[in-house]
Amino acid sequence: MASMDLAMSQEPQPGFTEPVAQSQKAFRAVLEALSRPGLPVACAPFAPAPHGLDLSVAAILLALTDLETPIWIGPGFDGGVSDWLHFHTGAPLVADAGQASFALIQADGACPPLDSFALGSDEGPETGAMLVVQGGRLDTQAAMTWRGPGIRDRVETGSFGLAAAFWRQRHAQEGLFPRGLDLVIGCGALVVGCPRSTRIKLSESA
Amino acid sequence: MTALLDGYNFAFLDEQTKRMIRRALLKAVAIPGYQVPFGSREMPLPYGWGTGGIQVTAAVIGLDDTLKVIDQGADDTTNAVSIRRFFQRMTGVRTTVKTREATLIQTRHRVPETPLREGQILIYQVPIPEPLRWLEPRETETRKMHALSEYGAMHVKLYEDISRHGQVSTAYDYPVLVNGRYLMRSSPIPKFDTPKIHMCAALQLFGAGREKRIFAVPPYTDVRPLDFEDHPFSVESWPTSCALCGSADSFLDEIVLDDQGGRMFVCSDTDYCADRRAAGHAGPATTPAEVTT
């Protein structure tokens, strides 16, 4: 287990300074983000962010994970991230993405096929994983149209720094609803939600 | 002002419990209308007194919030008063009776008359979350029915109502289809309030403490009452308007005045009624002099 190497690695960087208030703020930001897909929501209850993480991503992980939430960390992260997270939350790290209830990926990095994550079952869709995306960008170039619960009519969005292939896979999962993945995309001190209920249409050029 | 109690975590629940409820809430928002199981805790009041709503509020509330609590539309009834006092003592957050000023509104059995806005959260106390429970007692079966979106039994129930009584006899807790997918009980709100759930600008969260379920309707979500083309859904109406504020389009409570058959109808939503009276509206039971007080 990665935690066994804790003593060998560098000291984990600090987490929340006021855990009760800061967890609540981070949670409310994610709640708002998933309730209003596509709308960037401020999520920076503490600073500085450790180990090269976005402020929002660090806060979301600290606020929502604990010993009950296996987490899978994708490639491209500072080696200190897993120790830091395990130290502060006790969340068990898993090597198999399908076992994780939270998964952390880099927006511009490699991501395994989306169906290798836990998608839940028709009778228990809540076991579908939450995919936390680090390093998202609020680009102005429209790449998609989103519709669905939480969106009054439709919302035009950019790709948030994620590859078109990623969004095509996400679009392909819409038929699985209520099974699916819930995305929270960290963009610095902002977070954007894309729950499984959001229906995505990619622009022609994307 | 009630003093903050020492020795308790902010909002009573421990942080581990809040995280568990928060994760359930996020899944509930992502799957509108689906009942997410959660580890409901013992609360310092019995099941049936709003423990589901209280746990949801406790997991959501922060120091920046302004809390309103209503019971059947009123801010000053037992359940509302004790829950509001509970959160004053456990959080110290600002409380209000004004629907417009509140960021969080915990409710038992009503949706406020004043339209809700973006950024507000309405938290319902739910006794029985499963819409199919009186048609199918087995949880294993109802889970399967939801998985398959198999809601024929509910349509049959509504049809039998019509064939027996000439109309759908469900006056509260009216079954609705959320986002075209999940059948949901609208908590026991009167069917008068059911259309307010549809495309509401506020986030709506539902907590059932005894039954250990959380579900949600995100803002701007399609929520349709089940009905038939030739028997469309309709809401209650009254032969009169509110005796105090004269409102003809709010939900009215009947109040018995004496044993001679005397009665009056007044708004169930006390804040809405008080607002209207403050704005100069008056009903048949008020004289202009009373309005100014």
Coordinates of C-alpha atoms in Angstrom, one line a residue:
Chain A
M1 CA 0.0 0.0 0.0
A2 CA 1.2 3.5 -0.8
S3 CA 0.8 4.5 2.9
M4 CA 3.6 2.2 3.9
D5 CA 6.0 4.5 2.1
L6 CA 4.8 7.4 4.2
A7 CA 7.9 7.6 6.3
M8 CA 10.2 7.4 3.3
S9 CA 8.6 10.3 1.4
Q10 CA 8.5 14.0 2.1
E11 CA 6.3 15.4 4.8
P12 CA 2.7 15.8 3.7
Q13 CA 1.7 19.4 3.2
P14 CA -1.1 21.0 5.3
G15 CA -4.8 20.4 4.8
F16 CA -7.7 22.4 6.1
T17 CA -6.9 24.9 8.9
E18 CA -10.6 25.0 10.0
P19 CA -11.9 21.6 8.9
V20 CA -15.5 22.1 10.0
A21 CA -16.1 25.4 8.2
Q22 CA -13.9 24.7 5.2
S23 CA -15.4 21.3 4.5
Q24 CA -18.8 22.8 4.6
K25 CA -17.8 25.5 2.1
A26 CA -16.2 23.1 -0.3
F27 CA -19.2 20.8 -0.1
R28 CA -21.6 23.6 -0.8
A29 CA -19.5 24.6 -3.8
V30 CA -19.7 21.0 -5.2
L31 CA -23.5 20.9 -4.4
E32 CA -24.0 24.1 -6.3
A33 CA -21.8 23.0 -9.2
L34 CA -23.6 19.7 -9.6
S35 CA -27.0 21.4 -9.3
R36 CA -26.1 23.9 -12.0
P37 CA -24.0 22.0 -14.6
G38 CA -21.7 24.2 -16.5
L39 CA -21.7 27.1 -14.1
P40 CA -18.3 27.8 -12.6
V41 CA -18.6 28.0 -8.8
A42 CA -16.1 29.5 -6.4
C43 CA -14.4 26.8 -4.3
A44 CA -11.3 28.0 -2.4
P45 CA -11.9 27.6 1.3
F46 CA -8.2 27.3 2.1
A47 CA -4.8 28.1 0.6
P48 CA -2.2 27.4 -0.5
A49 CA -3.0 24.3 -2.4
P50 CA -0.6 21.4 -1.8
H51 CA 1.4 19.4 -4.2
G52 CA 0.5 21.3 -7.3
L53 CA -3.3 20.7 -7.0
D54 CA -5.9 23.2 -7.9
L55 CA -7.3 25.0 -4.8
S56 CA -10.7 23.6 -5.7
V57 CA -9.6 20.0 -6.2
A58 CA -7.6 19.9 -2.9
A59 CA -10.6 21.3 -1.0
I60 CA -13.1 18.9 -2.6
L61 CA -10.9 15.8 -1.9
L62 CA -10.4 16.9 1.8
A63 CA -14.1 17.6 2.2
L64 CA -15.6 14.5 0.7
T65 CA -13.2 11.6 1.1
D66 CA -12.5 9.5 4.2
L67 CA -11.9 6.0 5.2
E68 CA -15.1 4.9 3.5
T69 CA -14.2 6.1 0.1
P70 CA -11.6 4.2 -1.9
I71 CA -9.7 6.6 -4.2
W72 CA -7.9 6.0 -7.4
I73 CA -5.3 8.5 -8.5
G74 CA -4.4 8.7 -12.2
P75 CA -1.0 9.3 -13.8
G76 CA 0.7 12.7 -13.9
F77 CA 0.4 13.7 -10.2
D78 CA 3.1 14.8 -7.8
G79 CA 4.1 11.8 -5.7
G80 CA 3.2 13.6 -2.6
V81 CA -0.5 13.8 -3.5
S82 CA -1.4 10.3 -2.4
D83 CA 0.5 10.6 0.9
W84 CA -1.0 14.0 1.6
L85 CA -4.6 12.7 0.9
H86 CA -4.1 9.5 2.9
F87 CA -2.6 11.5 5.8
H88 CA -5.5 14.0 6.0
T89 CA -8.5 11.8 5.2
G90 CA -7.5 8.2 5.6
A91 CA -9.0 7.4 2.2
P92 CA -7.7 4.0 1.0
L93 CA -5.8 4.2 -2.3
V94 CA -6.8 1.5 -4.8
A95 CA -4.9 0.4 -7.9
D96 CA -8.1 -0.8 -9.7
A97 CA -10.1 2.2 -11.0
G98 CA -13.3 0.1 -10.9
Q99 CA -13.0 -0.2 -7.1
A100 CA -12.8 3.6 -6.4
S101 CA -15.7 5.8 -5.3
F102 CA -13.5 8.8 -6.1
A103 CA -11.1 9.0 -9.0
L104 CA -8.6 11.8 -9.7
I105 CA -7.4 12.6 -13.2
Q106 CA -5.4 15.3 -15.0
A107 CA -7.4 17.2 -17.5
D108 CA -4.5 17.0 -20.0
G109 CA -3.2 13.6 -19.0
A110 CA -4.1 10.1 -19.8
C111 CA -7.4 8.7 -18.6
P112 CA -8.5 5.1 -18.8
P113 CA -11.7 4.3 -20.7
L114 CA -14.6 5.8 -18.8
D115 CA -16.3 2.4 -18.5
S116 CA -13.4 1.1 -16.4
F117 CA -14.7 3.3 -13.5
A118 CA -17.5 2.2 -11.2
L119 CA -20.8 3.2 -12.9
G120 CA -23.2 1.8 -10.4
S121 CA -26.0 -0.6 -11.1
D122 CA -29.6 0.0 -12.3
E123 CA -30.9 -0.8 -8.8
G124 CA -28.0 1.1 -7.0
P125 CA -26.8 3.8 -9.3
E126 CA -25.4 5.8 -6.4
T127 CA -22.3 3.6 -6.4
G128 CA -21.2 5.2 -9.6
A129 CA -17.9 7.0 -9.0
M130 CA -17.2 10.7 -8.8
L131 CA -14.4 11.7 -11.2
V132 CA -12.5 14.7 -10.0
V133 CA -10.6 16.5 -12.8
Q134 CA -7.4 18.5 -11.9
G135 CA -6.2 21.3 -14.1
G136 CA -9.4 22.1 -16.0
R137 CA -9.5 25.4 -18.0
L138 CA -12.4 27.8 -18.6
D139 CA -11.8 28.3 -22.3
T140 CA -14.0 30.6 -24.2
Q141 CA -14.2 28.6 -27.4
A142 CA -17.6 26.9 -27.4
A143 CA -17.2 23.1 -27.9
M144 CA -20.4 21.6 -26.5
T145 CA -24.0 22.3 -25.6
W146 CA -25.3 20.9 -22.3
R147 CA -28.9 20.2 -21.4
G148 CA -30.6 18.5 -18.5
P149 CA -31.6 19.0 -14.9
G150 CA -30.1 22.1 -13.4
I151 CA -29.9 23.8 -16.7
R152 CA -32.8 26.2 -17.5
D153 CA -32.6 25.8 -21.3
R154 CA -29.1 24.9 -22.5
V155 CA -25.6 26.0 -21.7
E156 CA -22.7 26.4 -24.2
T157 CA -19.4 25.4 -22.8
G158 CA -15.8 24.9 -23.7
S159 CA -14.1 21.6 -23.3
F160 CA -12.5 22.6 -19.9
G161 CA -9.1 21.4 -21.2
L162 CA -10.4 17.8 -21.6
A163 CA -9.9 16.0 -24.9
A164 CA -12.7 15.6 -27.4
A165 CA -12.3 11.9 -27.1
F166 CA -13.0 12.1 -23.4
W167 CA -16.3 14.0 -24.0
R168 CA -17.3 11.6 -26.8
Q169 CA -17.0 8.7 -24.2
R170 CA -18.9 10.8 -21.7
H171 CA -21.6 11.4 -24.3
A172 CA -21.8 7.6 -25.1
Q173 CA -22.5 6.9 -21.4
E174 CA -25.7 8.9 -21.4
G175 CA -27.7 5.9 -22.6
L176 CA -26.6 4.1 -19.4
F177 CA -28.5 6.5 -17.1
P178 CA -29.1 6.2 -14.2
R179 CA -25.7 4.5 -14.2
G180 CA -22.8 6.8 -14.9
L181 CA -20.0 9.0 -13.7
D182 CA -20.4 12.4 -12.0
L183 CA -17.7 14.8 -13.1
V184 CA -16.4 17.7 -11.0
I185 CA -13.8 19.7 -12.9
G186 CA -11.4 21.9 -10.9
C187 CA -10.4 25.1 -12.7
G188 CA -8.1 26.8 -10.2
A189 CA -10.3 28.3 -7.5
L190 CA -13.5 27.4 -9.4
V191 CA -15.3 24.1 -9.9
V192 CA -17.6 23.1 -12.7
G193 CA -20.0 20.1 -12.3
C194 CA -21.2 17.7 -14.9
P195 CA -23.5 15.1 -13.3
R196 CA -24.5 12.0 -15.2
S197 CA -27.9 13.5 -15.8
T198 CA -26.4 16.2 -18.2
R199 CA -26.8 15.5 -21.9
I200 CA -23.9 16.6 -24.0
K201 CA -23.9 17.6 -27.6
L202 CA -20.4 18.2 -29.1
S203 CA -20.1 20.9 -31.7
E204 CA -19.2 19.9 -35.3
S205 CA -15.6 21.2 -35.0
A206 CA -14.8 19.4 -31.8
Chain B
M1 CA -31.7 35.2 20.9
T2 CA -30.9 31.6 21.9
A3 CA -27.4 31.0 23.2
L4 CA -25.0 28.7 21.4
L5 CA -24.6 25.4 23.3
D6 CA -21.1 24.4 24.2
G7 CA -19.7 20.9 23.8
Y8 CA -21.3 20.1 20.4
N9 CA -19.9 20.1 17.0
F10 CA -21.2 22.8 14.6
A11 CA -24.7 21.7 13.5
F12 CA -24.8 18.7 16.0
L13 CA -23.6 16.0 13.6
D14 CA -20.0 14.7 13.7
E15 CA -17.9 15.4 10.6
Q16 CA -17.8 11.8 9.5
T17 CA -21.6 11.7 9.5
K18 CA -21.8 15.0 7.6
R19 CA -19.5 13.7 4.9
M20 CA -21.6 10.5 4.5
I21 CA -24.8 12.6 4.2
R22 CA -23.0 15.1 1.8
R23 CA -21.9 12.3 -0.5
A24 CA -25.5 11.0 -0.5
L25 CA -26.8 14.5 -1.3
L26 CA -24.4 14.8 -4.3
K27 CA -25.5 11.5 -5.7
A28 CA -29.2 12.5 -5.2
V29 CA -28.6 15.7 -7.2
A30 CA -26.8 13.8 -9.9
I31 CA -29.7 11.3 -10.2
P32 CA -32.8 13.4 -9.8
G33 CA -35.7 11.7 -8.0
Y34 CA -33.7 8.6 -7.1
Q35 CA -33.8 7.7 -3.4
V36 CA -30.2 7.3 -2.1
P37 CA -29.9 5.2 1.0
F38 CA -28.0 6.9 3.9
G39 CA -27.0 6.0 7.4
S40 CA -29.6 8.0 9.2
R41 CA -28.5 8.9 12.8
E42 CA -30.4 9.0 16.1
M43 CA -31.3 12.7 16.6
P44 CA -32.4 14.4 19.8
L45 CA -36.0 14.1 18.8
P46 CA -38.1 11.1 17.6
Y47 CA -38.4 9.8 14.1
G48 CA -41.5 11.4 12.6
W49 CA -40.5 14.9 13.8
G50 CA -38.4 15.8 10.8
T51 CA -35.2 14.0 11.6
G52 CA -34.5 13.4 7.9
G53 CA -34.9 17.1 7.1
I54 CA -32.8 18.1 10.1
Q55 CA -29.9 15.8 9.1
V56 CA -29.9 17.2 5.6
T57 CA -30.0 20.8 7.0
A58 CA -27.2 19.9 9.4
A59 CA -25.0 18.6 6.6
V60 CA -25.7 21.6 4.4
I61 CA -25.8 24.6 6.7
G62 CA -22.9 27.0 7.2
L63 CA -22.3 30.2 9.1
D64 CA -23.2 32.3 6.0
D65 CA -26.7 30.8 5.8
T66 CA -30.0 32.3 6.9
L67 CA -32.4 29.6 8.0
K68 CA -36.2 29.6 7.8
V69 CA -38.2 26.7 9.2
I70 CA -41.9 26.1 8.4
D71 CA -44.4 23.5 9.5
Q72 CA -47.5 23.4 7.3
G73 CA -46.6 26.9 6.0
A74 CA -46.3 28.5 9.4
D75 CA -43.2 29.7 11.2
D76 CA -44.7 29.7 14.6
T77 CA -46.0 26.1 15.1
T78 CA -44.4 23.6 17.4
N79 CA -42.3 21.6 14.9
A80 CA -41.0 24.8 13.2
V81 CA -40.2 26.6 16.5
S82 CA -38.3 23.6 18.0
I83 CA -36.3 22.9 14.9
R84 CA -35.4 26.5 14.4
R85 CA -34.3 26.7 18.0
F86 CA -32.3 23.5 17.6
F87 CA -30.2 25.1 14.8
Q88 CA -29.9 28.4 16.7
R89 CA -28.3 26.5 19.6
M90 CA -26.2 24.2 17.4
T91 CA -24.9 26.7 14.8
G92 CA -25.7 30.2 15.8
V93 CA -26.7 31.0 12.2
R94 CA -29.2 33.8 11.5
T95 CA -32.8 32.7 11.3
T96 CA -35.7 34.5 9.6
V97 CA -39.4 34.0 8.9
K98 CA -39.0 35.9 5.6
T99 CA -39.0 33.5 2.6
R100 CA -37.1 36.1 0.5
E101 CA -34.3 36.5 3.1
A102 CA -33.7 32.8 3.7
T103 CA -30.9 30.8 2.0
L104 CA -32.1 27.5 3.5
I105 CA -35.7 26.7 4.1
Q106 CA -36.6 23.5 6.0
T107 CA -40.2 22.6 5.4
R108 CA -42.8 20.2 6.6
H109 CA -45.5 19.7 4.1
R110 CA -45.6 23.0 2.2
V111 CA -43.8 24.9 -0.5
P112 CA -43.8 28.6 0.3
E113 CA -46.1 30.8 -1.8
T114 CA -43.4 33.3 -2.6
P115 CA -41.5 32.0 -5.6
L116 CA -38.1 30.7 -4.7
R117 CA -35.0 32.1 -6.4
E118 CA -31.7 30.7 -7.6
G119 CA -29.3 29.9 -4.8
Q120 CA -32.0 29.1 -2.2
I121 CA -32.3 25.5 -1.0
L122 CA -35.6 24.0 0.1
I123 CA -35.3 21.0 2.4
Y124 CA -38.3 18.8 2.9
Q125 CA -39.0 16.5 5.8
V126 CA -40.3 13.3 4.4
P127 CA -42.1 10.5 6.3
I128 CA -42.4 7.8 3.6
P129 CA -40.2 8.4 0.6
E130 CA -41.3 5.4 -1.5
P131 CA -44.1 6.3 -3.9
L132 CA -44.8 2.6 -4.6
R133 CA -44.9 1.5 -0.9
W134 CA -48.7 1.2 -0.6
L135 CA -48.8 -0.7 -3.9
E136 CA -45.8 -3.0 -3.3
P137 CA -44.6 -3.5 0.3
R138 CA -41.4 -5.3 -0.6
E139 CA -38.3 -3.0 -0.9
T140 CA -36.6 -5.5 -3.1
E141 CA -39.5 -5.2 -5.6
T142 CA -39.8 -1.5 -5.5
R143 CA -36.1 -1.1 -6.2
K144 CA -36.5 -3.3 -9.2
M145 CA -39.5 -1.3 -10.3
H146 CA -37.5 1.9 -10.1
A147 CA -34.6 0.3 -11.9
L148 CA -36.9 -0.7 -14.8
S149 CA -38.9 2.5 -14.6
E150 CA -41.9 0.2 -14.3
Y151 CA -44.6 2.5 -13.0
G152 CA -47.7 0.9 -14.4
A153 CA -49.0 0.0 -11.0
M154 CA -49.3 3.7 -10.1
H155 CA -51.2 4.5 -13.3
V156 CA -53.6 1.6 -12.4
K157 CA -54.1 3.1 -8.9
L158 CA -54.9 6.5 -10.4
Y159 CA -57.2 4.9 -12.9
E160 CA -59.1 2.9 -10.2
D161 CA -59.5 6.2 -8.3
I162 CA -61.2 7.7 -11.3
S163 CA -63.4 4.8 -12.0
R164 CA -64.5 4.6 -8.4
H165 CA -64.7 8.3 -7.4
G166 CA -64.8 10.1 -10.7
Q167 CA -61.5 11.7 -9.9
V168 CA -58.0 11.0 -8.6
S169 CA -58.5 10.9 -4.8
T170 CA -54.9 11.7 -3.9
A171 CA -55.0 15.2 -2.4
Y172 CA -51.4 15.4 -1.1
D173 CA -48.2 13.5 -1.7
Y174 CA -49.2 13.4 -5.4
P175 CA -47.0 11.1 -7.5
V176 CA -44.7 12.9 -9.9
L177 CA -42.2 11.8 -12.6
V178 CA -38.8 13.6 -12.2
N179 CA -36.8 14.3 -15.3
G180 CA -38.9 11.8 -17.2
R181 CA -37.3 8.9 -15.3
Y182 CA -38.0 8.4 -11.6
L183 CA -41.4 8.3 -9.9
M184 CA -41.2 10.4 -6.7
R185 CA -43.5 11.1 -3.8
S186 CA -43.7 14.9 -3.5
S187 CA -43.3 14.5 0.3
P188 CA -46.7 15.2 1.8
I189 CA -47.3 18.6 0.2
P190 CA -50.8 19.3 -0.9
K191 CA -51.2 18.8 -4.6
F192 CA -51.7 22.6 -4.8
D193 CA -47.9 22.8 -4.3
T194 CA -47.0 20.1 -6.8
P195 CA -46.6 22.4 -9.8
K196 CA -44.2 24.5 -7.8
I197 CA -41.6 21.7 -7.8
H198 CA -41.5 21.8 -11.6
M199 CA -38.7 24.0 -13.0
C200 CA -38.2 25.6 -9.6
A201 CA -35.2 28.0 -9.5
A202 CA -34.2 26.7 -6.1
L203 CA -32.5 23.4 -5.3
Q204 CA -34.9 21.0 -3.5
L205 CA -33.5 18.3 -1.1
F206 CA -35.6 15.6 0.6
G207 CA -34.7 13.8 3.8
A208 CA -36.5 10.8 5.2
G209 CA -34.9 9.9 8.6
R210 CA -36.8 6.8 9.6
E211 CA -36.7 5.3 6.1
K212 CA -33.0 6.4 5.7
R213 CA -33.4 7.9 2.2
I214 CA -32.3 11.2 0.6
F215 CA -33.5 12.4 -2.8
A216 CA -33.3 15.7 -4.7
V217 CA -34.7 17.8 -7.5
P218 CA -32.1 20.1 -9.0
P219 CA -33.1 23.6 -10.1
Y220 CA -34.9 23.8 -13.5
T221 CA -35.9 20.1 -13.5
D222 CA -38.9 18.8 -15.3
V223 CA -41.3 17.4 -12.7
R224 CA -44.7 16.2 -14.0
P225 CA -47.6 14.9 -12.0
L226 CA -49.0 11.6 -13.3
D227 CA -52.3 12.0 -15.0
F228 CA -54.4 11.1 -18.0
E229 CA -55.3 13.0 -21.1
D230 CA -59.0 13.0 -20.3
H231 CA -58.4 13.5 -16.6
P232 CA -55.6 16.1 -16.4
F233 CA -54.0 17.0 -13.1
S234 CA -55.7 19.9 -11.3
V235 CA -55.1 21.6 -8.0
E236 CA -57.5 22.5 -5.2
S237 CA -59.5 25.7 -5.3
W238 CA -61.5 27.5 -2.6
P239 CA -64.9 29.2 -2.9
T240 CA -63.4 32.2 -1.0
S241 CA -60.2 34.2 -0.5
C242 CA -58.0 34.6 2.5
A243 CA -60.0 36.2 5.3
L244 CA -57.0 38.2 6.5
C245 CA -55.1 39.2 3.3
G246 CA -57.7 38.6 0.6
S247 CA -55.3 36.4 -1.4
A248 CA -57.3 34.4 -4.0
D249 CA -54.3 32.3 -5.2
S250 CA -52.7 30.9 -2.1
F251 CA -53.3 27.6 -0.2
L252 CA -56.0 28.2 2.5
D253 CA -56.5 26.6 5.9
E254 CA -60.0 26.3 7.3
I255 CA -60.3 27.6 10.8
V256 CA -63.4 26.6 12.9
L257 CA -64.5 29.7 14.9
D258 CA -67.4 28.3 17.0
D259 CA -69.8 25.4 17.3
Q260 CA -72.4 27.2 15.2
G261 CA -70.8 26.4 11.9
G262 CA -68.7 29.6 11.9
R263 CA -65.4 29.3 10.1
M264 CA -62.9 31.2 8.1
F265 CA -60.3 30.5 5.5
V266 CA -56.8 31.9 5.9
C267 CA -53.4 31.5 4.1
S268 CA -51.4 28.5 5.3
D269 CA -48.2 30.4 4.5
T270 CA -48.0 32.9 7.4
D271 CA -45.1 34.9 6.0
Y272 CA -46.9 35.4 2.6
C273 CA -50.1 36.4 4.4
A274 CA -48.2 38.9 6.7
D275 CA -46.3 40.3 3.7
R276 CA -49.6 41.0 1.8
R277 CA -51.2 42.6 4.8
A278 CA -48.1 44.8 5.4
A279 CA -48.5 45.9 1.7
G280 CA -52.0 47.0 2.4
H281 CA -54.1 44.1 1.2
A282 CA -57.0 43.1 3.4
G283 CA -59.5 40.3 3.5
P284 CA -63.2 40.3 4.6
A285 CA -62.2 39.6 8.2
T286 CA -59.9 42.5 8.7
T287 CA -60.8 46.1 9.0
P288 CA -58.4 48.8 7.7
A289 CA -57.6 49.7 11.3
E290 CA -56.3 46.1 12.0
V291 CA -54.2 46.2 8.9
T292 CA -52.0 49.0 10.1
T293 CA -51.0 47.2 13.4

